[in-house]
């Protein structure tokens, strides 16, 4: 088995222009794994801390001071690499070394191992004999923490080509809807500047309902029927609206407030009216019982926890017991190490919680999460529609379509 012979890092920038860390892991003196850590804007209370004191320089310093502790380890042994990282940080949330460092070290290591083995990353991560492509899920209209004032409170309106039989058609369809939505927005508002949010979704000056109506109109303009050839999804990111003091959801941009019951009704109306395939964080991150109510009401929709479950297996276990969701986001850097994230994925798959492997709003051009989505049997890959850091993940799926082991699309 290949062994780590060197490990080093550097400070780079993500797609939002924020400083982050990139790590190189070399095995057997020649097989390079390289990973640049992403970061989120809508961050769950219980997810891993990206950097000590918010400073990537501190993570880099820790790596340099402890690099020799990784030399000699097998680059494919994620558990031992994870244990070495935890030996440097006894906290539960990686506040000592930074979850971004754990993310980059573990994924760079396994990428190095896959190159040493002469096989694609998804094969190194999984011993399955066959795979199916996750459906690309992409932001077509953004608001909330991902866009500026005047945009909807709802953070993301998403497109998924649920009728596609191939990954090629799925990607092309999402791109077509994104492009058509621009035309619809320009007709609606001739002064629209074609502004986009962090993840490439259009960022128009619209309220929530109008944004949903126009997104549906773009799909229908192309001859698609919602819920058949294509489906919409919504990331409500409701924790950003939740006011702990008032015990209400405060929609500042739209100018209204929802009680707990009103928020459930608000989300349920949108899910039903627009036949959503996907509804993420429709209530705040600690509202397990409220999420359970929506999950029971909409069994055919992926009622998804992100801030609710934060790629944390212990929190996921609570959600499973409460029947709070039937789907969950997998963001490796929420968990910290890839080993942590794969434990989360295993628990989800064992309990019929459908996985959606996801990017972050502050991304790099790396494409390893496309492989992670395949290896974890994810039903969807949430990586955006346009933008170099988003398209890189989609292009990797197209390259992977040349592998005989991957046949067809996942069953949602």
Short mmCIF file of C-alpha atoms in Angstrom, two decimals:
data_model
loop_
_atom_site.label_atom_id
_atom_site.label_comp_id
_atom_site.label_asym_id
_atom_site.label_seq_id
_atom_site.Cartn_x
_atom_site.Cartn_y
_atom_site.Cartn_z
CA UNK A 1 0.00 0.00 0.00
CA UNK A 2 1.18 3.52 -0.79
CA UNK A 3 2.58 5.51 2.13
CA UNK A 4 2.63 9.26 2.68
CA UNK A 5 6.08 10.66 2.01
CA UNK A 6 5.32 14.37 2.31
CA UNK A 7 2.53 16.73 3.26
CA UNK A 8 2.45 20.51 2.94
CA UNK A 9 -0.02 23.35 2.58
CA UNK A 10 -0.53 26.91 1.44
CA UNK A 11 -3.04 29.75 1.68
CA UNK A 12 -5.28 30.22 -1.36
CA UNK A 13 -8.61 31.90 -2.11
CA UNK A 14 -12.06 30.39 -2.62
CA UNK A 15 -14.76 31.53 -5.07
CA UNK A 16 -15.88 34.34 -2.74
CA UNK A 17 -12.33 35.69 -2.52
CA UNK A 18 -11.91 34.49 1.07
CA UNK A 19 -8.67 32.98 2.30
CA UNK A 20 -8.58 29.22 2.72
CA UNK A 21 -6.10 26.37 2.91
CA UNK A 22 -4.89 23.96 0.24
CA UNK A 23 -3.04 20.76 1.14
CA UNK A 24 -0.72 18.55 -0.94
CA UNK A 25 -0.22 14.93 0.08
CA UNK A 26 2.37 12.90 -1.80
CA UNK A 27 2.56 9.11 -1.57
CA UNK A 28 5.60 7.00 -2.45
CA UNK A 29 7.38 10.16 -3.55
CA UNK A 30 5.35 10.58 -6.73
CA UNK A 31 1.55 10.37 -6.35
CA UNK A 32 0.12 13.82 -5.58
CA UNK A 33 -3.24 14.48 -3.98
CA UNK A 34 -4.18 18.15 -3.81
CA UNK A 35 -7.28 19.68 -2.22
CA UNK A 36 -8.42 23.24 -1.52
CA UNK A 37 -10.97 23.53 1.31
CA UNK A 38 -14.32 25.30 0.69
CA UNK A 39 -16.40 27.31 3.18
CA UNK A 40 -20.07 28.12 3.65
CA UNK A 41 -22.01 31.36 4.08
CA UNK A 42 -25.11 29.77 5.61
CA UNK A 43 -23.39 27.88 8.42
CA UNK A 44 -25.09 25.52 10.87
CA UNK A 45 -24.59 26.14 14.60
CA UNK A 46 -23.25 22.64 15.18
CA UNK A 47 -20.96 22.12 12.18
CA UNK A 48 -17.18 21.88 12.38
CA UNK A 49 -15.28 25.14 12.87
CA UNK A 50 -13.42 25.95 9.65
CA UNK A 51 -10.32 27.53 11.19
CA UNK A 52 -9.04 28.28 14.71
CA UNK A 53 -10.12 31.84 15.50
CA UNK A 54 -11.29 32.12 11.89
CA UNK A 55 -7.70 32.24 10.63
CA UNK A 56 -6.49 29.77 7.95
CA UNK A 57 -2.92 30.80 8.80
CA UNK A 58 -3.31 29.07 12.17
CA UNK A 59 -4.34 25.80 10.50
CA UNK A 60 -1.40 26.07 8.13
CA UNK A 61 1.01 26.63 11.02
CA UNK A 62 -0.35 23.54 12.81
CA UNK A 63 0.10 21.47 9.65
CA UNK A 64 3.70 22.60 9.20
CA UNK A 65 4.56 21.89 12.83
CA UNK A 66 3.06 18.39 12.71
CA UNK A 67 3.62 17.24 9.12
CA UNK A 68 6.03 14.47 10.16
CA UNK A 69 3.27 12.76 12.14
CA UNK A 70 1.57 11.86 8.85
CA UNK A 71 4.69 10.66 7.02
CA UNK A 72 4.74 6.88 6.83
CA UNK A 73 0.98 6.44 7.21
CA UNK A 74 -0.86 4.59 4.44
CA UNK A 75 -2.54 7.27 2.35
CA UNK A 76 -5.64 5.09 1.93
CA UNK A 77 -6.09 4.58 5.69
CA UNK A 78 -8.62 7.30 6.41
CA UNK A 79 -9.23 6.09 9.95
CA UNK A 80 -5.55 6.33 10.94
CA UNK A 81 -5.18 9.74 9.30
CA UNK A 82 -8.36 10.85 11.09
CA UNK A 83 -6.98 9.56 14.40
CA UNK A 84 -3.74 11.46 13.82
CA UNK A 85 -5.71 14.66 13.25
CA UNK A 86 -7.77 14.06 16.39
CA UNK A 87 -4.55 13.52 18.28
CA UNK A 88 -3.81 17.16 17.52
CA UNK A 89 -7.31 18.36 18.44
CA UNK A 90 -9.38 16.93 21.30
CA UNK A 91 -12.35 19.23 20.64
CA UNK A 92 -15.62 17.88 19.27
CA UNK A 93 -15.82 20.42 16.45
CA UNK A 94 -12.21 20.79 15.20
CA UNK A 95 -11.90 24.22 16.77
CA UNK A 96 -8.28 23.40 17.63
CA UNK A 97 -6.92 22.67 14.15
CA UNK A 98 -9.83 23.66 11.88
CA UNK A 99 -12.29 21.44 10.07
CA UNK A 100 -10.99 22.80 6.77
CA UNK A 101 -7.59 21.31 7.54
CA UNK A 102 -9.14 17.93 8.39
CA UNK A 103 -11.14 18.11 5.16
CA UNK A 104 -8.15 18.92 2.98
CA UNK A 105 -5.71 16.45 4.58
CA UNK A 106 -8.07 13.47 4.40
CA UNK A 107 -9.33 14.04 0.87
CA UNK A 108 -5.85 14.84 -0.48
CA UNK A 109 -4.61 11.63 1.14
CA UNK A 110 -7.26 9.42 -0.45
CA UNK A 111 -6.77 11.12 -3.81
CA UNK A 112 -3.05 10.38 -3.57
CA UNK A 113 -3.89 6.75 -2.71
CA UNK A 114 -6.21 6.44 -5.70
CA UNK A 115 -3.49 7.69 -8.05
CA UNK A 116 -1.04 5.21 -6.55
CA UNK A 117 -3.58 2.43 -7.15
CA UNK A 118 -4.22 3.62 -10.71
CA UNK A 119 -7.95 3.93 -10.24
CA UNK A 120 -10.53 6.74 -9.97
CA UNK A 121 -11.22 8.16 -6.53
CA UNK A 122 -14.75 6.76 -6.28
CA UNK A 123 -13.36 3.22 -6.68
CA UNK A 124 -10.88 3.78 -3.86
CA UNK A 125 -13.72 4.97 -1.62
CA UNK A 126 -16.15 2.16 -2.43
CA UNK A 127 -15.94 -1.56 -3.16
CA UNK A 128 -19.34 -1.65 -4.87
CA UNK A 129 -19.42 -3.39 -8.24
CA UNK A 130 -21.75 -0.88 -9.90
CA UNK A 131 -22.72 2.76 -9.44
CA UNK A 132 -25.44 5.19 -10.53
CA UNK A 133 -25.08 8.90 -11.19
CA UNK A 134 -26.60 11.29 -8.67
CA UNK A 135 -28.93 13.83 -10.25
CA UNK A 136 -27.31 17.27 -10.52
CA UNK A 137 -29.19 19.79 -8.37
CA UNK A 138 -28.40 23.43 -9.08
CA UNK A 139 -29.26 26.92 -7.86
CA UNK A 140 -31.11 28.90 -10.56
CA UNK A 141 -32.33 31.80 -8.40
CA UNK A 142 -30.72 32.94 -5.20
CA UNK A 143 -31.50 35.10 -2.20
CA UNK A 144 -30.87 35.09 1.53
CA UNK A 145 -27.25 34.76 2.64
CA UNK A 146 -26.15 34.01 -0.94
CA UNK A 147 -27.33 37.26 -2.55
CA UNK A 148 -27.76 40.95 -1.79
CA UNK A 149 -30.59 43.17 -0.47
CA UNK A 150 -33.80 43.14 -2.47
CA UNK A 151 -33.51 39.47 -3.41
CA UNK A 152 -35.89 36.88 -1.92
CA UNK A 153 -35.59 35.77 1.69
CA UNK A 154 -35.61 32.18 0.41
CA UNK A 155 -31.98 31.28 -0.10
CA UNK A 156 -32.13 29.01 -3.14
CA UNK A 157 -34.56 27.95 -5.82
CA UNK A 158 -33.07 24.87 -7.46
CA UNK A 159 -33.56 22.83 -10.62
CA UNK A 160 -33.29 19.06 -11.00
CA UNK A 161 -33.92 17.28 -14.31
CA UNK A 162 -35.77 14.39 -12.70
CA UNK A 163 -36.88 12.95 -16.05
CA UNK A 164 -33.37 12.58 -17.48
CA UNK A 165 -32.05 9.10 -18.24
CA UNK A 166 -28.40 10.12 -18.70
CA UNK A 167 -26.00 12.42 -16.89
CA UNK A 168 -25.38 14.27 -20.16
CA UNK A 169 -29.07 15.13 -20.52
CA UNK A 170 -29.42 15.99 -16.85
CA UNK A 171 -26.65 18.59 -16.99
CA UNK A 172 -27.81 20.03 -20.33
CA UNK A 173 -31.38 20.38 -19.07
CA UNK A 174 -30.34 22.23 -15.91
CA UNK A 175 -28.24 24.61 -18.02
CA UNK A 176 -31.16 25.21 -20.39
CA UNK A 177 -33.50 26.14 -17.52
CA UNK A 178 -30.91 28.48 -16.00
CA UNK A 179 -30.48 30.21 -19.36
CA UNK A 180 -34.23 30.45 -19.98
CA UNK A 181 -34.80 31.92 -16.53
CA UNK A 182 -32.52 34.80 -17.48
CA UNK A 183 -34.73 35.53 -20.50
CA UNK A 184 -37.89 35.39 -18.39
CA UNK A 185 -36.37 37.74 -15.81
CA UNK A 186 -35.28 40.23 -18.49
CA UNK A 187 -38.82 40.32 -19.88
CA UNK A 188 -40.24 40.79 -16.41
CA UNK A 189 -37.75 43.55 -15.54
CA UNK A 190 -35.88 45.19 -18.46
CA UNK A 191 -33.50 46.79 -15.92
CA UNK A 192 -32.35 43.40 -14.57
CA UNK A 193 -28.56 43.50 -14.54
CA UNK A 194 -28.04 39.72 -14.85
CA UNK A 195 -26.58 39.71 -11.35
CA UNK A 196 -25.90 36.35 -9.75
CA UNK A 197 -25.45 35.11 -6.19
CA UNK A 198 -22.58 33.15 -4.69
CA UNK A 199 -23.57 29.88 -6.35
CA UNK A 200 -24.46 31.18 -9.81
CA UNK A 201 -28.22 31.53 -9.36
CA UNK A 202 -29.76 34.71 -10.74
CA UNK A 203 -30.25 37.37 -8.04
CA UNK A 204 -33.22 39.52 -9.08
CA UNK A 205 -35.16 42.03 -7.02
CA UNK A 206 -38.22 39.87 -6.34
CA UNK A 207 -40.26 38.64 -3.42
CA UNK A 208 -40.43 34.95 -2.56
CA UNK A 209 -43.65 34.11 -4.37
CA UNK A 210 -42.76 35.97 -7.56
CA UNK A 211 -39.36 34.29 -7.62
CA UNK A 212 -41.01 30.87 -7.42
CA UNK A 213 -43.58 31.76 -10.08
CA UNK A 214 -40.93 32.95 -12.52
CA UNK A 215 -38.76 29.89 -11.92
CA UNK A 216 -41.73 27.66 -12.71
CA UNK A 217 -42.50 29.77 -15.78
CA UNK A 218 -38.97 29.26 -17.12
CA UNK A 219 -39.42 25.50 -16.92
CA UNK A 220 -42.80 25.64 -18.62
CA UNK A 221 -41.46 27.98 -21.35
CA UNK A 222 -39.16 25.16 -22.42
CA UNK A 223 -42.09 22.74 -22.65
CA UNK A 224 -41.35 20.95 -19.40
CA UNK A 225 -43.98 19.83 -16.90
CA UNK A 226 -43.05 20.40 -13.27
CA UNK A 227 -42.71 17.12 -11.45
CA UNK A 228 -42.02 15.17 -14.63
CA UNK A 229 -39.16 16.18 -16.91
CA UNK A 230 -37.90 18.70 -14.38
CA UNK A 231 -38.61 19.51 -10.75
CA UNK A 232 -37.95 22.51 -8.57
CA UNK A 233 -36.33 22.44 -5.16
CA UNK A 234 -36.04 25.05 -2.41
CA UNK A 235 -33.42 25.63 0.23
CA UNK A 236 -35.39 27.67 2.77
CA UNK A 237 -32.32 28.09 5.04
CA UNK A 238 -34.84 28.89 7.74
CA UNK A 239 -32.28 29.22 10.52
CA UNK A 240 -31.30 32.55 8.94
CA UNK A 241 -34.88 33.78 9.53
CA UNK A 242 -35.34 32.29 13.00
CA UNK A 243 -35.39 34.88 15.77
CA UNK A 244 -34.74 33.12 19.08
CA UNK A 245 -35.96 36.04 21.17
CA UNK A 246 -39.24 36.43 19.31
CA UNK A 247 -39.60 32.69 18.72
CA UNK A 248 -40.63 33.57 15.18
CA UNK A 249 -39.31 33.41 11.63
CA UNK A 250 -38.66 36.99 10.57
CA UNK A 251 -38.74 37.61 6.82
CA UNK A 252 -37.22 41.08 6.71
CA UNK A 253 -37.16 41.45 2.94
CA UNK A 254 -40.75 40.30 2.46
CA UNK A 255 -41.96 42.10 5.58
CA UNK A 256 -43.73 39.36 7.54
CA UNK A 257 -43.20 37.06 10.49
CA UNK A 258 -44.21 33.42 10.92
CA UNK A 259 -45.00 31.56 14.09
CA UNK A 260 -43.87 27.93 14.21
CA UNK A 261 -47.21 26.72 12.85
CA UNK A 262 -47.30 29.41 10.17
CA UNK A 263 -43.79 28.45 9.03
CA UNK A 264 -44.83 24.83 8.58
CA UNK A 265 -47.87 25.99 6.57
CA UNK A 266 -45.69 28.41 4.57
CA UNK A 267 -43.28 25.65 3.58
CA UNK A 268 -46.07 23.11 2.96
CA UNK A 269 -47.89 25.48 0.60
CA UNK A 270 -44.74 26.00 -1.48
CA UNK A 271 -43.90 22.28 -1.55
CA UNK A 272 -47.41 21.40 -2.69
CA UNK A 273 -48.03 24.24 -5.14
CA UNK A 274 -44.73 23.86 -6.99
CA UNK A 275 -44.50 20.06 -6.67
CA UNK A 276 -41.06 20.32 -5.11
CA UNK A 277 -38.81 17.27 -5.33
CA UNK A 278 -36.52 18.80 -2.71
CA UNK A 279 -37.13 20.95 0.39
CA UNK A 280 -34.12 21.81 2.55
CA UNK A 281 -34.18 23.28 6.06
CA UNK A 282 -37.81 24.36 5.89
CA UNK A 283 -37.65 25.07 9.63
CA UNK A 284 -34.78 26.08 11.89
CA UNK A 285 -31.86 23.85 12.82
CA UNK A 286 -33.23 22.63 16.15
CA UNK A 287 -36.89 22.11 15.12
CA UNK A 288 -36.80 18.31 14.86
CA UNK A 289 -40.51 17.82 15.54
CA UNK A 290 -41.55 20.45 12.98
CA UNK A 291 -39.37 18.82 10.33
CA UNK A 292 -40.97 15.47 11.20
CA UNK A 293 -44.39 16.95 10.49
CA UNK A 294 -43.31 18.02 7.01
CA UNK A 295 -41.57 14.69 6.35
CA UNK A 296 -44.74 12.79 7.19
CA UNK A 297 -46.87 15.08 5.02
CA UNK A 298 -44.62 14.90 1.95
CA UNK A 299 -43.17 11.37 1.65
CA UNK A 300 -42.40 11.83 -2.07
CA UNK A 301 -40.38 15.01 -1.52
CA UNK A 302 -36.80 14.90 -0.28
CA UNK A 303 -37.40 16.72 3.01
CA UNK A 304 -33.75 17.43 3.67
CA UNK A 305 -31.71 18.33 6.70
CA UNK A 306 -28.63 20.50 6.26
CA UNK A 307 -28.36 22.92 9.19
CA UNK A 308 -30.52 20.35 10.99
CA UNK A 309 -28.03 17.46 10.62
CA UNK A 310 -24.71 19.22 9.70
CA UNK A 311 -23.10 15.95 8.48
CA UNK A 312 -22.89 14.85 12.11
CA UNK A 313 -23.72 11.19 12.73
CA UNK A 314 -24.88 11.77 16.32
CA UNK A 315 -27.30 14.52 15.26
CA UNK A 316 -28.43 12.37 12.32
CA UNK A 317 -29.19 9.54 14.77
CA UNK A 318 -31.47 11.94 16.66
CA UNK A 319 -33.16 12.98 13.39
CA UNK A 320 -33.68 9.33 12.45
CA UNK A 321 -35.25 8.58 15.83
CA UNK A 322 -37.52 11.62 15.49
CA UNK A 323 -38.29 10.85 11.81
CA UNK A 324 -37.31 14.44 11.15
CA UNK A 325 -36.15 14.01 7.55
CA UNK A 326 -36.02 11.47 4.74
CA UNK A 327 -32.91 13.01 3.17
CA UNK A 328 -29.74 14.69 4.40
CA UNK A 329 -27.00 16.88 3.00
CA UNK A 330 -23.46 15.48 2.98
CA UNK A 331 -20.91 18.30 3.22
CA UNK A 332 -17.54 16.89 4.18
CA UNK A 333 -16.27 20.12 5.69
CA UNK A 334 -19.31 20.31 7.98
CA UNK A 335 -18.09 17.06 9.55
CA UNK A 336 -14.39 17.87 9.34
CA UNK A 337 -12.55 14.80 8.08
CA UNK A 338 -13.66 12.57 5.21
CA UNK A 339 -13.68 9.70 7.72
CA UNK A 340 -16.31 11.57 9.78
CA UNK A 341 -18.38 12.23 6.67
CA UNK A 342 -18.30 8.61 5.49
CA UNK A 343 -19.50 7.45 8.92
CA UNK A 344 -22.42 9.86 8.52
CA UNK A 345 -23.10 8.50 5.02
CA UNK A 346 -23.09 4.91 6.24
CA UNK A 347 -25.60 5.68 8.98
CA UNK A 348 -27.84 7.49 6.48
CA UNK A 349 -27.75 4.63 3.96
CA UNK A 350 -28.46 2.05 6.66
CA UNK A 351 -31.61 3.96 7.64
CA UNK A 352 -32.95 4.86 4.18
CA UNK A 353 -32.04 8.52 4.55
CA UNK A 354 -31.30 9.65 1.02
CA UNK A 355 -28.04 11.52 0.63
CA UNK A 356 -27.36 14.73 -1.28
CA UNK A 357 -23.64 15.45 -1.57
CA UNK A 358 -23.18 19.21 -1.66
CA UNK A 359 -20.74 21.99 -2.46
CA UNK A 360 -20.38 25.14 -0.34
CA UNK A 361 -21.06 28.73 -1.41
CA UNK A 362 -17.33 29.49 -1.15
CA UNK A 363 -15.90 26.79 -3.42
CA UNK A 364 -12.72 25.76 -5.20
CA UNK A 365 -12.37 24.29 -8.68
CA UNK A 366 -11.64 20.84 -7.20
CA UNK A 367 -14.01 18.05 -8.21
CA UNK A 368 -13.48 15.33 -5.60
CA UNK A 369 -17.03 15.69 -4.28
CA UNK A 370 -18.33 14.28 -7.59
CA UNK A 371 -16.52 11.06 -6.69
CA UNK A 372 -17.71 11.24 -3.08
CA UNK A 373 -21.31 11.55 -4.31
CA UNK A 374 -20.91 8.39 -6.39
CA UNK A 375 -19.15 6.43 -3.65
CA UNK A 376 -21.80 7.28 -1.01
CA UNK A 377 -24.74 6.36 -3.28
CA UNK A 378 -26.00 9.93 -3.16
CA UNK A 379 -29.29 10.54 -4.95
CA UNK A 380 -28.34 14.10 -5.88
CA UNK A 381 -25.21 16.17 -6.28
CA UNK A 382 -25.87 19.76 -5.26
CA UNK A 383 -23.14 21.70 -7.05
CA UNK A 384 -24.77 24.63 -8.86
CA UNK A 385 -25.34 25.12 -12.59
CA UNK A 386 -22.83 27.72 -13.81
CA UNK A 387 -19.53 29.21 -12.65
CA UNK A 388 -16.11 27.60 -13.04
CA UNK A 389 -16.05 26.22 -9.49
CA UNK A 390 -19.51 24.65 -10.10
CA UNK A 391 -19.02 23.43 -13.67
CA UNK A 392 -15.81 21.65 -12.65
CA UNK A 393 -17.91 19.18 -10.65
CA UNK A 394 -20.35 18.67 -13.51
CA UNK A 395 -17.56 18.20 -16.04
CA UNK A 396 -16.06 15.54 -13.79
CA UNK A 397 -19.35 13.64 -13.90
CA UNK A 398 -19.17 13.76 -17.71
CA UNK A 399 -15.64 12.35 -17.64
CA UNK A 400 -16.77 9.63 -15.27
CA UNK A 401 -19.54 8.62 -17.70
CA UNK A 402 -16.76 6.89 -19.66
CA UNK A 403 -16.47 4.28 -16.86
CA UNK A 404 -18.41 1.06 -17.43
CA UNK A 405 -19.07 0.69 -13.70
CA UNK A 406 -21.47 3.67 -13.70
CA UNK A 407 -24.78 2.92 -15.37
CA UNK A 408 -27.82 5.17 -15.41
CA UNK A 409 -29.22 7.62 -12.89
CA UNK A 410 -29.98 7.15 -9.20
CA UNK A 411 -33.50 6.23 -8.12
CA UNK A 412 -34.82 9.17 -6.12
#
